[in-house]
mmCIF file of C-alpha atoms in Angstrom:
data_model
loop_
_atom_site.group_PDB
_atom_site.id
_atom_site.type_symbol
_atom_site.label_atom_id
_atom_site.label_comp_id
_atom_site.label_asym_id
_atom_site.label_seq_id
_atom_site.Cartn_x
_atom_site.Cartn_y
_atom_site.Cartn_z
ATOM 1 C CA MET A 831 0.000 0.000 0.000
ATOM 2 C CA GLN A 832 0.974 3.330 -0.816
ATOM 3 C CA ARG A 833 0.581 6.238 1.505
ATOM 4 C CA THR A 834 -0.845 9.479 0.218
ATOM 5 C CA LYS A 835 0.486 12.777 1.428
ATOM 6 C CA LYS A 836 -1.887 15.433 2.471
ATOM 7 C CA ARG A 837 -1.070 18.780 1.122
ATOM 8 C CA GLY A 838 -1.451 21.930 3.218
ATOM 9 C CA GLY A 839 -0.419 20.368 6.515
ATOM 10 C CA ALA A 840 1.804 23.322 7.443
ATOM 11 C CA ILE A 841 -0.962 25.775 6.582
ATOM 12 C CA GLY A 842 -3.472 23.904 8.745
ATOM 13 C CA ILE A 843 -1.148 23.959 11.747
ATOM 14 C CA SER A 844 -0.429 27.697 11.283
ATOM 15 C CA LEU A 845 -4.133 28.478 11.033
ATOM 16 C CA CYS A 846 -4.875 26.458 14.157
ATOM 17 C CA PHE A 847 -2.080 28.234 16.012
ATOM 18 C CA ALA A 848 -3.423 31.688 14.942
ATOM 19 C CA VAL A 849 -6.959 30.864 16.109
ATOM 20 C CA VAL A 850 -5.704 29.639 19.500
ATOM 21 C CA LEU A 851 -3.540 32.777 19.860
ATOM 22 C CA LEU A 852 -6.516 35.026 19.030
ATOM 23 C CA TYR A 853 -8.695 33.231 21.554
ATOM 24 C CA LEU A 854 -6.046 33.572 24.286
ATOM 25 C CA THR A 855 -5.618 37.295 23.533
ATOM 26 C CA VAL A 856 -9.360 38.011 23.796
ATOM 27 C CA PHE A 857 -9.639 35.921 26.959
ATOM 28 C CA SER A 858 -6.707 37.689 28.643
ATOM 29 C CA LEU A 859 -8.107 41.126 27.782
ATOM 30 C CA HIS A 860 -11.440 40.140 29.270
ATOM 31 C CA THR A 861 -10.033 38.751 32.509
ATOM 32 C CA SER A 862 -7.390 41.424 33.105
ATOM 33 C CA GLY A 863 -9.967 44.261 33.147
ATOM 34 C CA GLY A 864 -8.143 46.173 30.483
ATOM 35 C CA GLY A 865 -10.489 45.815 27.678
ATOM 36 C CA ILE A 866 -13.744 44.559 26.498
ATOM 37 C CA TYR A 867 -16.183 44.751 29.457
ATOM 38 C CA ALA A 868 -16.399 47.047 32.450
ATOM 39 C CA ARG A 869 -15.895 45.001 35.576
ATOM 40 C CA TYR A 870 -16.750 47.607 38.199
ATOM 41 C CA SER A 871 -19.189 50.468 38.435
ATOM 42 C CA SER A 872 -19.924 53.054 41.105
ATOM 43 C CA GLU A 873 -22.697 55.504 41.849
ATOM 44 C CA VAL A 874 -22.306 58.949 43.384
ATOM 45 C CA GLU A 875 -25.026 61.172 44.760
ATOM 46 C CA GLY A 876 -24.840 64.907 45.366
ATOM 47 C CA GLU A 877 -26.502 68.224 44.763
ATOM 48 C CA ASP A 878 -25.464 71.651 43.620
ATOM 49 C CA SER A 879 -26.663 75.096 44.484
ATOM 50 C CA ALA A 880 -25.398 77.278 41.662
ATOM 51 C CA ARG A 881 -27.167 80.517 40.855
ATOM 52 C CA VAL A 882 -26.702 83.353 38.426
ATOM 53 C CA ALA A 883 -25.032 86.456 39.823
ATOM 54 C CA ARG A 884 -26.993 89.703 39.693
ATOM 55 C CA PHE A 885 -25.925 91.957 36.826
ATOM 56 C CA GLU A 886 -26.951 95.595 37.103
ATOM 57 C CA VAL A 887 -25.042 98.556 35.708
ATOM 58 C CA THR A 888 -26.799 101.919 35.718
ATOM 59 C CA GLU A 889 -26.119 105.256 34.110
ATOM 60 C CA THR A 890 -27.563 108.316 35.812
ATOM 61 C CA GLY A 891 -27.525 112.022 35.102
ATOM 62 C CA THR A 892 -29.434 114.516 33.003
ATOM 63 C CA VAL A 893 -27.322 115.042 29.962
ATOM 64 C CA LEU A 894 -29.342 117.249 27.677
ATOM 65 C CA THR A 895 -32.887 118.324 27.347
ATOM 66 C CA ASN A 896 -34.424 119.995 24.322
ATOM 67 C CA ASP A 897 -34.509 123.437 25.949
ATOM 68 C CA ILE A 898 -30.729 123.357 26.525
ATOM 69 C CA VAL A 899 -29.925 122.392 22.941
ATOM 70 C CA GLU A 900 -32.432 124.859 21.481
ATOM 71 C CA ALA A 901 -30.914 127.668 23.519
ATOM 72 C CA MET A 902 -27.336 126.931 22.456
ATOM 73 C CA ILE A 903 -25.595 129.540 20.347
ATOM 74 C CA PRO A 904 -22.317 129.347 18.410
ATOM 75 C CA GLY A 905 -19.305 129.491 20.716
ATOM 76 C CA GLU A 906 -21.194 128.052 23.680
ATOM 77 C CA THR A 907 -20.166 125.012 25.712
ATOM 78 C CA VAL A 908 -22.602 122.857 27.710
ATOM 79 C CA ILE A 909 -21.231 120.414 30.292
ATOM 80 C CA ARG A 910 -23.286 117.741 32.044
ATOM 81 C CA THR A 911 -22.179 114.959 34.408
ATOM 82 C CA VAL A 912 -23.002 111.297 33.897
ATOM 83 C CA SER A 913 -22.343 108.577 36.504
ATOM 84 C CA VAL A 914 -21.923 104.866 35.826
ATOM 85 C CA GLU A 915 -22.531 102.609 38.834
ATOM 86 C CA ASN A 916 -21.871 98.882 39.142
ATOM 87 C CA ARG A 917 -24.639 97.415 41.325
ATOM 88 C CA SER A 918 -23.798 93.894 40.175
ATOM 89 C CA GLU A 919 -22.318 91.060 42.188
ATOM 90 C CA VAL A 920 -19.491 90.784 39.643
ATOM 91 C CA THR A 921 -16.817 93.008 38.146
ATOM 92 C CA VAL A 922 -17.802 94.547 34.812
ATOM 93 C CA LYS A 923 -15.997 96.079 31.893
ATOM 94 C CA TYR A 924 -17.821 98.908 30.179
ATOM 95 C CA SER A 925 -17.566 101.723 27.683
ATOM 96 C CA VAL A 926 -19.387 105.034 27.426
ATOM 97 C CA THR A 927 -19.742 106.703 24.025
ATOM 98 C CA LEU A 928 -21.599 109.687 22.621
ATOM 99 C CA VAL A 929 -23.621 109.517 19.420
ATOM 100 C CA ASN A 930 -25.000 112.513 17.535
ATOM 101 C CA LEU A 931 -28.245 111.057 16.190
ATOM 102 C CA THR A 932 -29.361 113.787 13.804
ATOM 103 C CA GLY A 933 -26.320 115.917 13.014
ATOM 104 C CA ASN A 934 -28.489 119.036 12.626
ATOM 105 C CA LEU A 935 -25.999 121.286 14.421
ATOM 106 C CA PRO A 936 -22.197 121.392 14.031
ATOM 107 C CA LEU A 937 -21.604 120.242 17.610
ATOM 108 C CA ALA A 938 -18.310 118.871 18.851
ATOM 109 C CA LEU A 939 -18.895 116.078 21.388
ATOM 110 C CA SER A 940 -16.407 114.880 23.958
ATOM 111 C CA LEU A 941 -16.412 112.692 27.023
ATOM 112 C CA GLU A 942 -14.030 113.370 29.927
ATOM 113 C CA LYS A 943 -13.549 110.906 32.757
ATOM 114 C CA ILE A 944 -13.656 112.660 36.118
ATOM 115 C CA SER A 945 -13.191 109.807 38.587
ATOM 116 C CA GLY A 946 -13.697 106.121 39.379
ATOM 117 C CA GLY A 947 -12.971 102.794 37.782
ATOM 118 C CA GLU A 948 -9.739 101.733 36.187
ATOM 119 C CA THR A 949 -8.652 101.394 32.586
ATOM 120 C CA ASP A 950 -7.767 97.879 31.410
ATOM 121 C CA GLY A 951 -5.558 99.096 28.581
ATOM 122 C CA ALA A 952 -8.167 98.445 25.895
ATOM 123 C CA ALA A 953 -11.303 100.259 24.800
ATOM 124 C CA TYR A 954 -13.047 99.355 28.055
ATOM 125 C CA ASP A 955 -12.867 100.575 31.633
ATOM 126 C CA VAL A 956 -13.353 98.252 34.592
ATOM 127 C CA LEU A 957 -15.715 98.754 37.551
ATOM 128 C CA ASN A 958 -15.492 96.509 40.588
ATOM 129 C CA VAL A 959 -18.552 95.650 42.657
ATOM 130 C CA GLY A 960 -20.127 98.795 44.147
ATOM 131 C CA GLU A 961 -17.863 101.281 42.337
ATOM 132 C CA THR A 962 -19.008 104.395 40.489
ATOM 133 C CA ALA A 963 -17.321 106.310 37.665
ATOM 134 C CA ASP A 964 -18.173 109.899 36.729
ATOM 135 C CA TYR A 965 -17.878 111.512 33.309
ATOM 136 C CA ASN A 966 -18.361 115.000 31.925
ATOM 137 C CA VAL A 967 -20.309 115.123 28.680
ATOM 138 C CA VAL A 968 -19.101 118.224 26.833
ATOM 139 C CA LEU A 969 -21.018 119.769 23.930
ATOM 140 C CA TYR A 970 -19.332 122.616 22.136
ATOM 141 C CA TRP A 971 -20.721 124.634 19.233
ATOM 142 C CA PRO A 972 -17.635 125.977 17.435
ATOM 143 C CA ASP A 973 -17.798 129.503 16.070
ATOM 144 C CA ASP A 974 -14.386 129.894 14.439
ATOM 145 C CA ARG A 975 -15.709 129.276 10.899
ATOM 146 C CA PRO A 976 -18.403 131.416 9.224
ATOM 147 C CA GLU A 977 -20.387 128.312 8.199
ATOM 148 C CA ASP A 978 -20.784 127.410 11.899
ATOM 149 C CA ARG A 979 -22.662 130.688 12.522
ATOM 150 C CA CYS A 980 -25.070 130.678 9.587
ATOM 151 C CA ALA A 981 -28.817 131.328 9.877
ATOM 152 C CA GLU A 982 -29.806 127.870 8.595
ATOM 153 C CA TYR A 983 -29.201 126.486 12.108
ATOM 154 C CA SER A 984 -31.801 128.840 13.596
ATOM 155 C CA GLY A 985 -34.575 126.904 15.377
ATOM 156 C CA LYS A 986 -32.954 123.501 14.834
ATOM 157 C CA ILE A 987 -32.282 121.033 17.576
ATOM 158 C CA ASP A 988 -29.909 118.105 17.822
ATOM 159 C CA GLN A 989 -30.191 114.747 19.553
ATOM 160 C CA VAL A 990 -27.234 113.328 21.416
ATOM 161 C CA ARG A 991 -27.333 109.866 22.953
ATOM 162 C CA VAL A 992 -25.097 108.537 25.700
ATOM 163 C CA VAL A 993 -24.479 104.829 25.041
ATOM 164 C CA LEU A 994 -23.363 102.610 27.915
ATOM 165 C CA THR A 995 -22.138 99.127 26.982
ATOM 166 C CA ALA A 996 -21.280 96.764 29.847
ATOM 167 C CA GLU A 997 -20.381 93.102 30.172
ATOM 168 C CA GLN A 998 -19.345 90.769 32.959
ATOM 169 C CA THR A 999 -15.653 90.000 33.277
ATOM 170 C CA ASP A 1000 -14.437 86.494 33.996
#
């Protein structure tokens, strides 16, 4: 009798070895806790009491009324004081600007800081809790040019708005 050789014997042994190695790898990952399933779990109970801080920044002061602007004449300066107060529970950064809404009169607007707050080196000032900052709002009607004194401005009024922009600092 003649014996027949089976082909692929080395391949069959290699495949068997690879399957056993794969099974051992998966089993060791499972039992060592480093892989497939979570072996432990825990539960924690607690409560929080967070709340939102109060945010309140106010601007006070009578800047301009119609009778003041109507009574202005060329060469006159009107100065009014505006206060900015931080009634918040947090520090705020803010800016105060003047806007000429109509542009009917050739007024020069300026804002001068009198006291309070600190400048942060940018376009904003900083107010800590409870602090107040005071500003002078200056309106000047120049009279050095003839066109600033012409009759077309007679009876006209102008509207100037003080704009306060504030935001909470981190």
